Short mmCIF file of C-alpha atoms in Angstrom, two decimals:
data_model
loop_
_atom_site.label_atom_id
_atom_site.label_comp_id
_atom_site.label_asym_id
_atom_site.label_seq_id
_atom_site.Cartn_x
_atom_site.Cartn_y
_atom_site.Cartn_z
CA UNK Y 121 138.31 31.36 103.26
CA UNK Y 122 138.33 35.07 102.35
CA UNK Y 123 135.25 36.97 103.46
CA UNK Y 124 133.42 39.14 100.95
CA UNK Y 125 134.62 42.36 102.60
CA UNK Y 126 138.27 41.29 102.28
CA UNK Y 127 137.88 40.14 98.68
CA UNK Y 128 137.36 41.79 95.29
CA UNK Y 129 134.85 44.64 95.18
CA UNK Y 130 133.71 47.14 92.54
CA UNK Y 131 132.15 50.52 93.32
CA UNK Y 132 130.04 52.90 91.26
CA UNK Y 133 129.25 56.59 91.72
CA UNK Y 134 127.88 59.49 89.69
CA UNK Y 135 127.75 63.28 89.73
CA UNK Y 136 124.58 64.81 88.32
CA UNK Y 137 122.62 67.90 87.35
CA UNK Y 138 120.42 67.52 90.45
CA UNK Y 139 118.67 65.12 92.80
CA UNK Y 140 115.56 64.08 90.83
CA UNK Y 141 116.19 60.61 89.45
CA UNK Y 142 113.40 60.98 86.89
CA UNK Y 143 114.53 64.22 85.26
CA UNK Y 144 118.14 64.95 86.20
CA UNK Y 145 121.13 63.73 84.22
CA UNK Y 146 124.54 62.16 84.83
CA UNK Y 147 127.48 64.48 84.15
CA UNK Y 148 130.28 62.23 85.40
CA UNK Y 149 130.61 58.66 86.60
CA UNK Y 150 133.25 56.27 87.83
CA UNK Y 151 133.73 52.58 88.49
CA UNK Y 152 136.48 51.62 90.93
CA UNK Y 153 137.73 48.04 91.33
CA UNK Y 154 139.92 46.73 94.14
CA UNK Y 155 140.96 43.08 94.40
CA UNK Y 156 141.81 43.17 98.12
CA UNK Y 157 142.28 45.73 100.92
CA UNK Y 158 145.42 47.79 100.45
CA UNK Y 159 145.87 46.89 96.78
CA UNK Y 160 145.97 49.56 94.11
CA UNK Y 161 142.45 50.36 92.83
CA UNK Y 162 141.71 50.46 89.12
CA UNK Y 163 139.49 53.31 87.98
CA UNK Y 164 137.30 53.95 84.94
CA UNK Y 165 135.96 57.49 84.57
CA UNK Y 166 133.41 59.10 82.28
CA UNK Y 167 132.66 62.77 81.64
CA UNK Y 168 129.27 63.45 80.04
CA UNK Y 169 127.78 66.37 78.12
CA UNK Y 170 124.20 65.90 79.36
CA UNK Y 171 122.63 68.01 76.60
CA UNK Y 172 120.66 70.03 79.16
CA UNK Y 173 121.57 73.07 81.29
CA UNK Y 174 123.71 72.38 84.34
CA UNK Y 175 122.34 74.38 87.30
CA UNK Y 176 124.77 76.54 89.23
CA UNK Y 177 123.74 74.71 92.40
CA UNK Y 178 124.94 71.43 90.90
CA UNK Y 179 128.21 72.99 89.72
CA UNK Y 180 128.75 74.32 93.24
CA UNK Y 181 128.70 70.72 94.48
CA UNK Y 182 130.87 68.90 91.93
CA UNK Y 183 132.68 71.76 90.20
CA UNK Y 184 131.68 70.75 86.66
CA UNK Y 185 130.42 73.70 84.65
CA UNK Y 186 128.13 73.50 81.65
CA UNK Y 187 130.86 75.00 79.45
CA UNK Y 188 133.43 72.43 80.61
CA UNK Y 189 131.06 69.56 79.97
CA UNK Y 190 130.12 70.85 76.51
CA UNK Y 191 133.80 71.08 75.57
CA UNK Y 192 135.08 67.89 77.19
CA UNK Y 193 132.12 65.63 77.85
CA UNK Y 194 130.98 62.78 75.62
CA UNK Y 195 127.44 62.22 74.41
CA UNK Y 196 125.37 60.23 76.90
CA UNK Y 197 124.33 57.27 74.71
CA UNK Y 198 127.72 55.54 74.34
CA UNK Y 199 128.71 56.40 77.92
CA UNK Y 200 125.62 54.80 79.46
CA UNK Y 201 126.21 51.69 77.37
CA UNK Y 202 129.83 51.48 78.52
CA UNK Y 203 128.92 51.92 82.18
CA UNK Y 204 126.19 49.27 82.08
CA UNK Y 205 128.47 46.91 80.17
CA UNK Y 206 131.22 47.30 82.74
CA UNK Y 207 128.86 46.78 85.69
CA UNK Y 208 127.54 43.62 84.02
CA UNK Y 209 131.11 42.36 83.50
CA UNK Y 210 131.89 42.80 87.19
CA UNK Y 211 128.71 40.98 88.12
CA UNK Y 212 129.68 38.11 85.82
CA UNK Y 213 133.06 37.94 87.57
CA UNK Y 214 131.32 37.67 90.92
CA UNK Y 215 132.37 41.08 92.20
CA UNK Y 216 129.78 42.71 94.49
CA UNK Y 217 129.01 46.31 93.53
CA UNK Y 218 129.29 49.00 96.20
CA UNK Y 219 126.91 51.91 95.65
CA UNK Y 220 126.30 54.55 98.30
CA UNK Y 221 122.55 55.30 98.38
CA UNK Y 222 122.06 52.83 95.54
CA UNK Y 223 118.48 53.80 94.59
CA UNK Y 224 119.75 57.22 93.52
CA UNK Y 225 122.72 56.31 91.31
CA UNK Y 226 121.31 53.08 89.88
CA UNK Y 227 117.92 54.59 89.13
CA UNK Y 228 119.56 57.55 87.41
CA UNK Y 229 121.61 55.15 85.29
CA UNK Y 230 118.46 53.18 84.45
CA UNK Y 231 116.64 56.34 83.36
CA UNK Y 232 119.59 57.44 81.23
CA UNK Y 233 119.65 54.02 79.55
CA UNK Y 234 115.93 54.31 78.83
CA UNK Y 235 116.33 57.88 77.61
CA UNK Y 236 119.34 57.39 75.33
CA UNK Y 237 119.51 53.65 74.59
CA UNK Y 238 115.85 52.51 74.66
CA UNK Y 239 117.06 49.97 77.19
CA UNK Y 240 117.05 49.49 80.97
CA UNK Y 241 119.48 48.49 83.69
CA UNK Y 242 117.58 45.27 84.41
CA UNK Y 243 118.24 44.01 80.89
CA UNK Y 244 121.95 43.88 81.61
CA UNK Y 245 121.42 41.59 84.58
CA UNK Y 246 118.94 39.06 83.22
CA UNK Y 247 121.49 36.21 83.21
CA UNK Y 248 123.83 37.33 86.01
CA UNK Y 249 122.15 39.19 88.88
CA UNK Y 250 123.58 42.36 90.35
CA UNK Y 251 124.73 42.05 93.96
CA UNK Y 252 124.77 45.48 95.60
CA UNK Y 253 126.35 46.56 98.88
CA UNK Y 254 125.02 49.91 100.05
CA UNK Y 255 127.08 51.36 102.93
CA UNK Y 256 124.24 53.63 103.99
CA UNK Y 257 121.75 50.77 104.34
CA UNK Y 258 124.29 48.48 106.02
CA UNK Y 259 125.40 51.08 108.55
CA UNK Y 260 121.87 52.23 109.35
CA UNK Y 261 120.76 48.66 110.04
CA UNK Y 262 123.82 47.48 111.95
CA UNK Y 263 124.20 50.62 114.07
CA UNK Y 264 120.61 51.83 114.00
CA UNK Y 265 120.59 53.76 117.28
CA UNK Y 266 123.59 55.97 116.52
CA UNK Y 267 122.65 59.64 116.35
CA UNK Y 268 123.59 61.92 113.49
CA UNK Y 269 123.56 62.00 109.71
CA UNK Y 270 124.80 59.22 107.47
CA UNK Y 271 126.14 60.94 104.38
CA UNK Y 272 129.25 59.49 102.78
CA UNK Y 273 131.38 62.10 104.55
CA UNK Y 274 129.75 61.20 107.88
CA UNK Y 275 130.36 57.49 107.34
CA UNK Y 276 133.96 58.11 106.36
CA UNK Y 277 134.51 60.08 109.56
CA UNK Y 278 132.81 57.42 111.67
CA UNK Y 279 134.75 54.50 110.16
CA UNK Y 280 138.05 56.40 109.89
CA UNK Y 281 138.11 56.27 106.08
CA UNK Y 282 139.95 58.91 104.08
CA UNK Y 283 137.82 60.87 101.62
CA UNK Y 284 139.96 62.99 99.33
CA UNK Y 285 138.23 65.16 96.74
CA UNK Y 286 134.62 64.67 97.84
CA UNK Y 287 132.01 64.93 95.06
CA UNK Y 288 134.43 63.55 92.51
CA UNK Y 289 132.81 60.33 91.29
CA UNK Y 290 135.99 58.23 91.52
CA UNK Y 291 136.93 59.59 94.94
CA UNK Y 292 133.43 58.98 96.30
CA UNK Y 293 133.29 55.46 94.83
CA UNK Y 294 136.62 54.53 96.41
CA UNK Y 295 135.60 55.96 99.77
CA UNK Y 296 132.29 54.04 99.69
CA UNK Y 297 134.22 50.85 98.91
CA UNK Y 298 136.53 51.46 101.88
CA UNK Y 299 133.54 52.17 104.15
CA UNK Y 300 131.94 48.85 103.17
CA UNK Y 301 135.14 47.01 104.06
CA UNK Y 302 135.25 48.86 107.39
CA UNK Y 303 131.61 48.02 108.11
CA UNK Y 304 132.33 44.37 107.33
CA UNK Y 305 135.23 44.25 109.76
CA UNK Y 306 133.43 46.09 112.55
CA UNK Y 307 130.36 43.85 112.34
CA UNK Y 308 132.18 40.70 111.27
CA UNK Y 309 130.32 38.43 113.66
CA UNK Y 310 127.03 39.43 112.02
CA UNK Y 311 128.20 39.61 108.41
CA UNK Y 312 131.04 37.21 107.68
CA UNK Y 313 128.81 34.17 107.16
CA UNK Y 314 126.47 35.99 104.80
CA UNK Y 315 127.12 35.89 101.06
CA UNK Y 316 126.75 39.03 98.90
CA UNK Y 317 123.61 37.45 97.41
CA UNK Y 318 122.10 36.96 100.86
CA UNK Y 319 123.10 40.48 101.87
CA UNK Y 320 121.52 41.90 98.71
CA UNK Y 321 118.17 40.37 99.67
CA UNK Y 322 118.50 41.45 103.30
CA UNK Y 323 119.34 45.03 102.35
CA UNK Y 324 116.18 45.29 100.27
CA UNK Y 325 114.21 44.40 103.40
CA UNK Y 326 116.29 46.65 105.66
CA UNK Y 327 115.93 49.61 103.32
CA UNK Y 328 112.17 49.13 103.11
CA UNK Y 329 111.92 49.16 106.90
CA UNK Y 330 114.16 52.23 107.09
CA UNK Y 331 112.04 54.02 104.48
CA UNK Y 332 108.83 53.23 106.32
CA UNK Y 333 110.34 54.62 109.51
CA UNK Y 334 111.38 57.80 107.74
CA UNK Y 335 107.94 58.09 106.14
CA UNK Y 336 106.32 57.85 109.57
CA UNK Y 337 108.65 60.56 110.88
CA UNK Y 338 107.72 62.82 107.95
CA UNK Y 339 104.03 62.24 108.66
CA UNK Y 340 104.46 63.21 112.30
CA UNK Y 341 106.34 66.32 111.17
CA UNK Y 342 103.57 67.36 108.80
CA UNK Y 343 105.66 66.73 105.67
CA UNK Y 344 104.03 65.33 102.52
CA UNK Y 345 107.31 63.99 101.12
CA UNK Y 346 107.07 60.41 99.83
CA UNK Y 347 109.85 57.96 100.68
CA UNK Y 348 110.37 55.08 98.26
CA UNK Y 349 110.80 51.63 99.79
CA UNK Y 350 112.37 50.23 96.59
CA UNK Y 351 116.03 49.17 96.65
CA UNK Y 352 118.44 49.10 94.87
CA UNK Y 353 116.44 50.34 91.87
CA UNK Y 354 113.18 52.24 91.73
CA UNK Y 355 110.58 51.07 89.21
CA UNK Y 356 109.97 53.20 86.17
CA UNK Y 357 107.22 55.77 86.54
CA UNK Y 358 104.74 56.21 83.66
CA UNK Y 359 105.61 59.91 83.45
CA UNK Y 360 109.40 59.47 83.60
CA UNK Y 361 111.35 61.92 81.44
#
């Protein structure tokens, strides 16, 4: 029987105007599907004119200028619908969804759906639940005592995964997918008997514990930053943009 990490996977990633999930916007997104390791991935890409200024700091990360997006990007409303529709289709087909740092990308998508479609991400998964695999949460739980950062680039280096064109949504999604497969193989004895549904539930608990640990570290450091324990989607705030 094929294990989940050797079977079909989909991956989702975004590039944005910033790092605030409540106010920032998606400027590009990609969904990458691979039926098995080593097979040719299929990619869907979206370029979005967010309708708001694109800070130079964001452009410095992903290379997408405000002028380029105004000329070549599509309006957000149809794009957000298409992305949610495609994610729901993959869920219906039983494909787990790989999302690096899922609460960021999925919450941003949810807020964009609320902003432009008067909808929400949860509505797309009322009949078929979303099963998320987050390489950051998996790695941090399974190799918790390893020193160092755990960005996508760090995980790629650690698991010997090629990352070409970092901060391109499709490239990042494919790399995250490859990292999840690598994590599955390395920790096969701990993961192979777990289903994606079981892992989804476990990751919610693991992330919450990780967030509480980070919150305690911030408190000891004198920081007032708040760390959300919600995964893979943060609840809507009353003052959300």
